[in-house]
Amino acid sequence: MRNFLARRLRVAAGVLLGFLSAVAELVMTLVSGLWLLATLGRSADASRGEPRILAAARWWSELQRRRMARCYDTGAAEMTAPLTGMPALAYVATRWTVGMLGGVVLLTAATGAGYASLLVWGWFLVDLARWPVTMGLSGLGGLFLLFLSIQGVHAVALMDEQLARHFLSPGDRQSLQRRIGELAKSRAGVVEAVHDERRRIERDLHDGVQQRLVALGMLLGRARRTPDPGKSVDLLRQAHEESQQALKELRDVAWRVYPASLDEGGLAAALESVAERAAIPVRLACDLRDTPPPTAQAVAYFVAAEAVTNAVKHSGAGHVTVRADRAGALLRLCVEDNGRGGADPNGSGLLGLSRRVAALDGKLTVASPAGGPTVITAELPCA
């Protein structure tokens, strides 16, 4: 109930600010009309930059977008700033009518609230012997008018947001160009992430498994050349230990490339293997009623594995919590540690994860204030 009232009050405040803005928009509309008459629609000289009236309209449109994003719950926060001045000027020249309508609705609401308040204080000031029916009908009429006005405030907010979308949202061609740019950027990010992964695998093989195999070959060569049977046995024992270590490191490299448990048991089993291999306690909460697509599971696994590894190496955390669930058509993974915080979203590790997530049209967010905690959230579409 408290949240409902808070939302209503926030919407009413947004409509009130929109009404106050309408006065300035009406003045701006008159000034822009005079400017259009003076220029006769001729294009401004490109060397002189954008005309001031268009720049002011763009600035004002962005200010109104922020107002709607703060006050309304209609998705205005997802709107983009106007790209050019003329659509913004057309928006300003039209929006003042909605602002004035919002002022009329708010005035009607105030009138209804005044008449409805008679039911509270009117009993003490009105002569009930002469005006009992009039006071009762006035109070009930005020309540009904207040109810209609509250609905009208919400309708004005919707009109306000729809008008902004009509004038300020990019057209189909602009949307297509922006989408092509996003796909090209994500493709380049995926290619770079693959190259980074290949370099990491090569480094692991060169610095780990290859060194073990070189040591193994040297031990076997010494064992074959030595004339002392006892020393030969000792060298063979060392060679056997080196082979076991090389096999273990090779398995670790293969597990980091792609764990077999992901195909065998799904994301839940792969996350359990991450928890088992971690050097600190990892708490798992996996609530997946439906099986996500294999690509989404693989990206979620790599996000969890890299985030846990970073927490162990860099954050000084005592424990990590990994949560995975489905929210509609999204697979959501959240990794939280109680470390010192300060993680850099543009670091090589997190940047690679961001590129992996973007390749599936997902979103990766990193919240890591100084002093912690660090929360990494990945949202992956499963449609």
Short mmCIF file of C-alpha atoms in Angstrom, two decimals:
data_model
loop_
_atom_site.label_atom_id
_atom_site.label_comp_id
_atom_site.label_asym_id
_atom_site.label_seq_id
_atom_site.Cartn_x
_atom_site.Cartn_y
_atom_site.Cartn_z
CA MET A 1 0.00 0.00 0.00
CA ARG A 2 2.80 2.38 0.88
CA ASN A 3 4.60 1.66 -2.41
CA PHE A 4 1.37 2.18 -4.34
CA LEU A 5 0.79 5.59 -2.76
CA ALA A 6 4.44 6.54 -3.30
CA ARG A 7 4.17 5.69 -7.01
CA ARG A 8 0.97 7.71 -7.36
CA LEU A 9 2.51 10.70 -5.64
CA ARG A 10 5.62 10.43 -7.83
CA VAL A 11 3.47 10.37 -10.99
CA ALA A 12 1.46 13.36 -9.74
CA ALA A 13 4.71 15.24 -9.08
CA GLY A 14 5.86 14.44 -12.62
CA VAL A 15 2.58 15.76 -14.07
CA LEU A 16 2.89 18.91 -11.94
CA LEU A 17 6.44 19.51 -13.18
CA GLY A 18 5.19 18.90 -16.72
CA PHE A 19 2.52 21.55 -16.20
CA LEU A 20 5.09 24.04 -14.94
CA SER A 21 7.29 23.18 -17.94
CA ALA A 22 4.42 23.89 -20.32
CA VAL A 23 4.70 27.62 -19.66
CA ALA A 24 8.33 27.66 -20.82
CA GLU A 25 7.44 25.38 -23.76
CA LEU A 26 4.72 27.77 -24.88
CA VAL A 27 7.23 30.63 -24.90
CA MET A 28 9.75 28.46 -26.76
CA THR A 29 7.06 27.55 -29.29
CA LEU A 30 6.32 31.22 -30.00
CA VAL A 31 10.02 32.00 -30.36
CA SER A 32 10.56 29.04 -32.69
CA GLY A 33 7.60 30.17 -34.81
CA LEU A 34 9.18 33.57 -35.23
CA TRP A 35 12.51 31.92 -36.07
CA LEU A 36 10.90 29.74 -38.74
CA LEU A 37 9.19 32.77 -40.24
CA ALA A 38 12.47 34.68 -40.26
CA THR A 39 14.46 31.87 -41.89
CA LEU A 40 11.57 30.59 -44.07
CA GLY A 41 12.69 27.05 -43.32
CA ARG A 42 16.12 27.55 -44.89
CA SER A 43 18.88 25.31 -43.56
CA ALA A 44 21.43 26.99 -41.34
CA ASP A 45 25.03 27.35 -42.45
CA ALA A 46 26.81 24.19 -41.33
CA SER A 47 29.96 26.15 -40.51
CA ARG A 48 28.05 28.15 -37.91
CA GLY A 49 26.80 25.05 -36.12
CA GLU A 50 23.31 24.23 -34.90
CA PRO A 51 20.96 27.19 -34.36
CA ARG A 52 20.46 28.11 -30.73
CA ILE A 53 16.73 27.44 -30.80
CA LEU A 54 17.33 23.86 -31.97
CA ALA A 55 20.07 23.32 -29.40
CA ALA A 56 17.74 24.66 -26.69
CA ALA A 57 14.96 22.33 -27.89
CA ARG A 58 17.28 19.34 -27.71
CA TRP A 59 18.43 20.32 -24.22
CA TRP A 60 14.84 20.82 -23.09
CA SER A 61 13.75 17.48 -24.56
CA GLU A 62 16.52 15.70 -22.69
CA LEU A 63 15.42 17.48 -19.50
CA GLN A 64 11.85 16.26 -20.01
CA ARG A 65 13.07 12.73 -20.68
CA ARG A 66 14.90 12.77 -17.35
CA ARG A 67 11.77 14.06 -15.62
CA MET A 68 9.70 11.20 -17.02
CA ALA A 69 12.39 8.63 -16.21
CA ARG A 70 12.46 9.82 -12.59
CA CYS A 71 8.72 10.24 -12.02
CA TYR A 72 6.93 7.78 -14.31
CA ASP A 73 6.98 3.98 -14.33
CA THR A 74 6.39 3.71 -18.07
CA GLY A 75 9.86 2.83 -19.35
CA ALA A 76 10.94 6.40 -20.11
CA ALA A 77 14.36 5.61 -18.64
CA GLU A 78 15.04 3.43 -21.71
CA MET A 79 14.45 6.27 -24.16
CA THR A 80 17.40 7.90 -25.83
CA ALA A 81 18.21 11.59 -26.13
CA PRO A 82 17.02 13.32 -29.34
CA LEU A 83 19.59 13.03 -32.11
CA THR A 84 18.64 16.15 -34.08
CA GLY A 85 17.06 19.50 -33.30
CA MET A 86 13.96 19.56 -35.53
CA PRO A 87 12.21 16.51 -33.96
CA ALA A 88 13.01 17.97 -30.55
CA LEU A 89 11.53 21.33 -31.60
CA ALA A 90 8.37 19.61 -32.86
CA TYR A 91 8.14 17.76 -29.55
CA VAL A 92 8.44 20.98 -27.54
CA ALA A 93 5.85 22.72 -29.72
CA THR A 94 3.39 19.88 -29.06
CA ARG A 95 4.12 18.89 -25.48
CA TRP A 96 2.86 22.12 -23.89
CA THR A 97 -0.71 21.03 -24.68
CA VAL A 98 -0.24 17.85 -22.64
CA GLY A 99 1.37 19.88 -19.87
CA MET A 100 -1.62 22.23 -19.73
CA LEU A 101 -3.99 19.26 -19.70
CA GLY A 102 -2.04 17.88 -16.74
CA GLY A 103 -2.50 21.20 -14.92
CA VAL A 104 -6.27 21.09 -15.52
CA VAL A 105 -6.46 17.51 -14.22
CA LEU A 106 -4.46 18.42 -11.11
CA LEU A 107 -6.71 21.43 -10.47
CA THR A 108 -9.73 19.16 -10.83
CA ALA A 109 -8.17 16.71 -8.37
CA ALA A 110 -7.58 19.50 -5.88
CA THR A 111 -11.21 20.62 -6.27
CA GLY A 112 -12.47 17.10 -5.74
CA ALA A 113 -10.26 16.69 -2.68
CA GLY A 114 -11.64 19.94 -1.25
CA TYR A 115 -15.25 18.86 -1.64
CA ALA A 116 -14.45 15.35 -0.36
CA SER A 117 -12.92 16.85 2.78
CA LEU A 118 -16.38 18.11 3.74
CA LEU A 119 -17.09 14.60 4.94
CA VAL A 120 -14.36 15.14 7.58
CA TRP A 121 -14.75 18.72 8.82
CA GLY A 122 -18.10 19.77 7.42
CA TRP A 123 -20.04 18.15 10.25
CA PHE A 124 -18.64 20.72 12.66
CA LEU A 125 -19.08 23.90 10.58
CA VAL A 126 -22.16 23.32 8.41
CA ASP A 127 -25.66 23.69 9.81
CA LEU A 128 -26.84 20.10 9.49
CA ALA A 129 -30.41 21.13 10.17
CA ARG A 130 -30.48 23.17 6.94
CA TRP A 131 -27.89 21.55 4.64
CA PRO A 132 -27.46 17.83 5.50
CA VAL A 133 -28.28 16.48 2.03
CA THR A 134 -26.26 19.16 0.24
CA MET A 135 -23.17 18.48 2.36
CA GLY A 136 -23.41 14.71 1.91
CA LEU A 137 -23.89 14.93 -1.84
CA SER A 138 -21.05 17.45 -2.14
CA GLY A 139 -18.68 15.19 -0.22
CA LEU A 140 -19.60 12.09 -2.22
CA GLY A 141 -19.35 14.03 -5.48
CA GLY A 142 -15.94 15.27 -4.41
CA LEU A 143 -14.78 11.70 -3.76
CA PHE A 144 -15.98 10.60 -7.19
CA LEU A 145 -14.31 13.60 -8.85
CA LEU A 146 -11.07 12.87 -6.98
CA PHE A 147 -11.16 9.25 -8.13
CA LEU A 148 -11.63 10.29 -11.77
CA SER A 149 -8.87 12.87 -11.47
CA ILE A 150 -6.42 10.30 -10.10
CA GLN A 151 -7.07 8.13 -13.14
CA GLY A 152 -6.69 11.21 -15.32
CA VAL A 153 -3.28 11.97 -13.83
CA HIS A 154 -2.09 8.48 -14.80
CA ALA A 155 -3.55 8.93 -18.30
CA VAL A 156 -1.72 12.26 -18.72
CA ALA A 157 1.53 10.57 -17.70
CA LEU A 158 0.99 7.91 -20.37
CA MET A 159 0.22 10.58 -22.98
CA ASP A 160 3.35 12.47 -21.95
CA GLU A 161 5.54 9.41 -22.41
CA GLN A 162 3.90 8.33 -25.68
CA LEU A 163 4.32 11.83 -27.13
CA ALA A 164 8.04 11.75 -26.32
CA ARG A 165 8.40 8.34 -27.93
CA HIS A 166 6.61 9.54 -31.07
CA PHE A 167 8.88 12.55 -31.65
CA LEU A 168 12.17 11.53 -30.06
CA SER A 169 12.50 7.81 -30.72
CA PRO A 170 14.74 6.92 -33.68
CA GLY A 171 13.11 5.81 -36.89
CA ASP A 172 13.31 2.34 -38.41
CA ARG A 173 16.40 3.22 -40.44
CA GLN A 174 18.21 4.68 -37.43
CA SER A 175 17.21 1.71 -35.28
CA LEU A 176 18.51 -0.68 -37.93
CA GLN A 177 21.80 1.21 -38.21
CA ARG A 178 22.22 1.21 -34.44
CA ARG A 179 21.46 -2.51 -34.29
CA ILE A 180 24.01 -3.21 -37.03
CA GLY A 181 26.59 -1.22 -35.07
CA GLU A 182 25.82 -3.18 -31.90
CA LEU A 183 26.15 -6.50 -33.73
CA ALA A 184 29.42 -5.46 -35.34
CA LYS A 185 30.76 -4.36 -31.96
CA SER A 186 29.68 -7.57 -30.25
CA ARG A 187 31.17 -9.68 -33.05
CA ALA A 188 34.49 -7.88 -32.72
CA GLY A 189 34.29 -8.41 -28.97
CA VAL A 190 33.69 -12.13 -29.40
CA VAL A 191 36.65 -12.45 -31.76
CA GLU A 192 38.87 -10.61 -29.27
CA ALA A 193 37.55 -12.77 -26.41
CA VAL A 194 38.35 -15.93 -28.41
CA HIS A 195 41.87 -14.66 -29.07
CA ASP A 196 42.33 -13.91 -25.36
CA GLU A 197 41.12 -17.38 -24.48
CA ARG A 198 43.51 -18.97 -26.96
CA ARG A 199 46.42 -16.98 -25.54
CA ARG A 200 45.46 -18.04 -22.01
CA ILE A 201 45.27 -21.70 -23.01
CA GLU A 202 48.64 -21.47 -24.78
CA ARG A 203 50.16 -19.84 -21.70
CA ASP A 204 48.73 -22.54 -19.42
CA LEU A 205 50.04 -25.29 -21.67
CA HIS A 206 53.45 -23.66 -22.09
CA ASP A 207 54.03 -22.73 -18.47
CA GLY A 208 52.39 -25.79 -16.92
CA VAL A 209 51.93 -28.98 -18.90
CA GLN A 210 54.87 -28.42 -21.26
CA GLN A 211 57.30 -27.82 -18.39
CA ARG A 212 56.05 -30.97 -16.67
CA LEU A 213 56.55 -33.01 -19.84
CA VAL A 214 60.06 -31.60 -20.32
CA ALA A 215 60.95 -32.55 -16.74
CA LEU A 216 59.41 -35.98 -17.30
CA GLY A 217 61.53 -36.55 -20.41
CA MET A 218 64.70 -35.49 -18.58
CA LEU A 219 63.96 -37.85 -15.65
CA LEU A 220 63.32 -40.77 -17.98
CA GLY A 221 66.52 -40.03 -19.90
CA ARG A 222 68.58 -39.92 -16.69
CA ALA A 223 66.96 -43.14 -15.47
CA ARG A 224 67.86 -44.92 -18.70
CA ARG A 225 71.47 -43.70 -18.67
CA THR A 226 72.32 -44.26 -15.01
CA PRO A 227 74.18 -47.52 -14.18
CA ASP A 228 72.92 -47.47 -10.56
CA PRO A 229 69.69 -49.56 -10.25
CA GLY A 230 68.69 -47.81 -7.00
CA LYS A 231 69.07 -44.34 -8.50
CA SER A 232 67.20 -45.50 -11.60
CA VAL A 233 64.28 -46.62 -9.44
CA ASP A 234 64.27 -43.24 -7.65
CA LEU A 235 64.32 -41.36 -10.96
CA LEU A 236 61.45 -43.49 -12.29
CA ARG A 237 59.47 -42.69 -9.14
CA GLN A 238 60.05 -38.97 -9.73
CA ALA A 239 59.07 -39.40 -13.38
CA HIS A 240 55.84 -41.11 -12.33
CA GLU A 241 55.00 -38.20 -10.00
CA GLU A 242 55.72 -35.71 -12.77
CA SER A 243 53.43 -37.62 -15.13
CA GLN A 244 50.64 -37.51 -12.53
CA GLN A 245 51.09 -33.75 -12.08
CA ALA A 246 51.17 -33.21 -15.86
CA LEU A 247 47.95 -35.22 -16.21
CA LYS A 248 46.29 -33.18 -13.44
CA GLU A 249 47.29 -29.86 -15.02
CA LEU A 250 46.12 -31.07 -18.43
CA ARG A 251 42.75 -31.94 -16.92
CA ASP A 252 42.57 -28.50 -15.32
CA VAL A 253 43.24 -26.84 -18.67
CA ALA A 254 40.56 -28.98 -20.34
CA TRP A 255 38.11 -28.15 -17.52
CA ARG A 256 38.70 -24.43 -17.98
CA VAL A 257 38.18 -24.72 -21.72
CA TYR A 258 34.84 -26.56 -21.38
CA PRO A 259 33.76 -28.81 -18.49
CA ALA A 260 32.25 -32.16 -19.38
CA SER A 261 29.79 -31.76 -16.51
CA LEU A 262 28.08 -28.95 -18.42
CA ASP A 263 26.89 -31.41 -21.07
CA GLU A 264 26.30 -34.28 -18.66
CA GLY A 265 24.50 -32.56 -15.79
CA GLY A 266 23.70 -29.05 -17.02
CA LEU A 267 24.51 -25.70 -15.47
CA ALA A 268 23.79 -26.81 -11.90
CA ALA A 269 26.37 -29.61 -12.09
CA ALA A 270 28.94 -27.29 -13.70
CA LEU A 271 28.45 -24.71 -10.94
CA GLU A 272 28.94 -27.46 -8.34
CA SER A 273 32.27 -28.28 -9.95
CA VAL A 274 33.23 -24.59 -9.72
CA ALA A 275 32.38 -24.63 -6.02
CA GLU A 276 34.36 -27.83 -5.43
CA ARG A 277 37.50 -26.50 -7.10
CA ALA A 278 37.40 -23.06 -5.42
CA ALA A 279 39.90 -22.33 -2.66
CA ILE A 280 37.21 -20.56 -0.55
CA PRO A 281 33.67 -21.63 0.39
CA VAL A 282 31.12 -21.12 -2.38
CA ARG A 283 27.39 -21.11 -1.63
CA LEU A 284 25.17 -22.20 -4.50
CA ALA A 285 21.51 -21.39 -5.10
CA CYS A 286 20.39 -22.78 -8.46
CA ASP A 287 16.67 -22.55 -9.25
CA LEU A 288 16.22 -23.52 -12.90
CA ARG A 289 12.77 -24.97 -13.56
CA ASP A 290 13.41 -25.13 -17.31
CA THR A 291 16.67 -26.07 -18.96
CA PRO A 292 18.26 -23.00 -20.59
CA PRO A 293 19.79 -23.24 -24.08
CA PRO A 294 23.30 -24.75 -24.18
CA THR A 295 24.90 -21.46 -25.30
CA ALA A 296 23.34 -19.55 -22.41
CA GLN A 297 24.45 -22.24 -19.96
CA ALA A 298 28.01 -22.15 -21.27
CA VAL A 299 28.27 -18.34 -20.96
CA ALA A 300 26.74 -18.43 -17.47
CA TYR A 301 29.26 -21.08 -16.43
CA PHE A 302 32.23 -19.07 -17.71
CA VAL A 303 30.94 -15.95 -15.92
CA ALA A 304 30.65 -17.87 -12.65
CA ALA A 305 34.05 -19.56 -13.03
CA GLU A 306 35.88 -16.32 -13.87
CA ALA A 307 34.10 -14.35 -11.14
CA VAL A 308 34.93 -16.95 -8.49
CA THR A 309 38.54 -17.12 -9.67
CA ASN A 310 38.85 -13.32 -9.49
CA ALA A 311 37.36 -13.34 -5.99
CA VAL A 312 39.90 -15.91 -4.83
CA LYS A 313 42.90 -14.16 -6.42
CA HIS A 314 42.19 -10.48 -5.96
CA SER A 315 39.37 -9.64 -3.55
CA GLY A 316 40.49 -11.32 -0.35
CA ALA A 317 36.96 -12.67 0.10
CA GLY A 318 36.08 -15.23 2.75
CA HIS A 319 33.19 -16.72 0.80
CA VAL A 320 31.31 -16.35 -2.49
CA THR A 321 27.60 -16.74 -3.23
CA VAL A 322 26.47 -17.89 -6.68
CA ARG A 323 22.77 -17.68 -7.59
CA ALA A 324 21.21 -18.80 -10.87
CA ASP A 325 17.51 -18.58 -11.75
CA ARG A 326 15.10 -17.95 -14.59
CA ALA A 327 13.21 -14.66 -14.78
CA GLY A 328 10.82 -15.07 -17.67
CA ALA A 329 12.88 -15.41 -20.84
CA LEU A 330 16.12 -14.47 -19.05
CA LEU A 331 18.73 -16.66 -17.38
CA ARG A 332 20.07 -14.59 -14.51
CA LEU A 333 23.35 -15.36 -12.78
CA CYS A 334 24.57 -13.39 -9.76
CA VAL A 335 27.99 -13.83 -8.14
CA GLU A 336 28.61 -11.95 -4.89
CA ASP A 337 31.69 -11.99 -2.67
CA ASN A 338 32.47 -10.29 0.63
CA GLY A 339 35.90 -9.05 -0.45
CA ARG A 340 37.44 -5.59 -0.47
CA GLY A 341 35.70 -4.48 -3.68
CA GLY A 342 37.14 -2.06 -6.20
CA ALA A 343 36.88 -4.43 -9.19
CA ASP A 344 37.49 -2.70 -12.54
CA PRO A 345 34.73 -3.50 -15.09
CA ASN A 346 37.19 -2.60 -17.86
CA GLY A 347 39.83 -5.05 -16.65
CA SER A 348 40.85 -7.86 -18.95
CA GLY A 349 38.92 -10.57 -17.12
CA LEU A 350 35.61 -8.74 -16.66
CA LEU A 351 35.86 -7.15 -20.11
CA GLY A 352 36.15 -10.62 -21.64
CA LEU A 353 33.07 -11.74 -19.71
CA SER A 354 31.17 -8.67 -20.88
CA ARG A 355 32.02 -9.53 -24.48
CA ARG A 356 30.83 -13.12 -24.02
CA VAL A 357 27.54 -11.93 -22.56
CA ALA A 358 27.06 -9.25 -25.25
CA ALA A 359 27.47 -11.92 -27.93
CA LEU A 360 24.12 -13.37 -26.76
CA ASP A 361 22.47 -9.93 -26.51
CA GLY A 362 22.77 -10.18 -22.75
CA LYS A 363 23.85 -7.64 -20.16
CA LEU A 364 26.63 -7.83 -17.57
CA THR A 365 26.64 -5.41 -14.64
CA VAL A 366 29.40 -5.02 -12.07
CA ALA A 367 28.84 -3.30 -8.71
CA SER A 368 32.04 -3.18 -6.69
CA PRO A 369 32.31 -0.18 -4.36
CA ALA A 370 35.45 0.31 -2.31
CA GLY A 371 35.19 -1.91 0.75
CA GLY A 372 32.90 -4.39 -1.02
CA PRO A 373 30.90 -6.33 -1.64
CA THR A 374 31.40 -7.11 -5.31
CA VAL A 375 28.26 -8.20 -7.17
CA ILE A 376 28.49 -9.41 -10.78
CA THR A 377 25.16 -10.00 -12.51
CA ALA A 378 24.69 -11.52 -15.96
CA GLU A 379 21.30 -11.56 -17.72
CA LEU A 380 21.16 -13.86 -20.73
CA PRO A 381 18.17 -14.21 -23.07
CA CYS A 382 16.87 -17.78 -23.42
CA ALA A 383 14.34 -17.27 -26.21
#
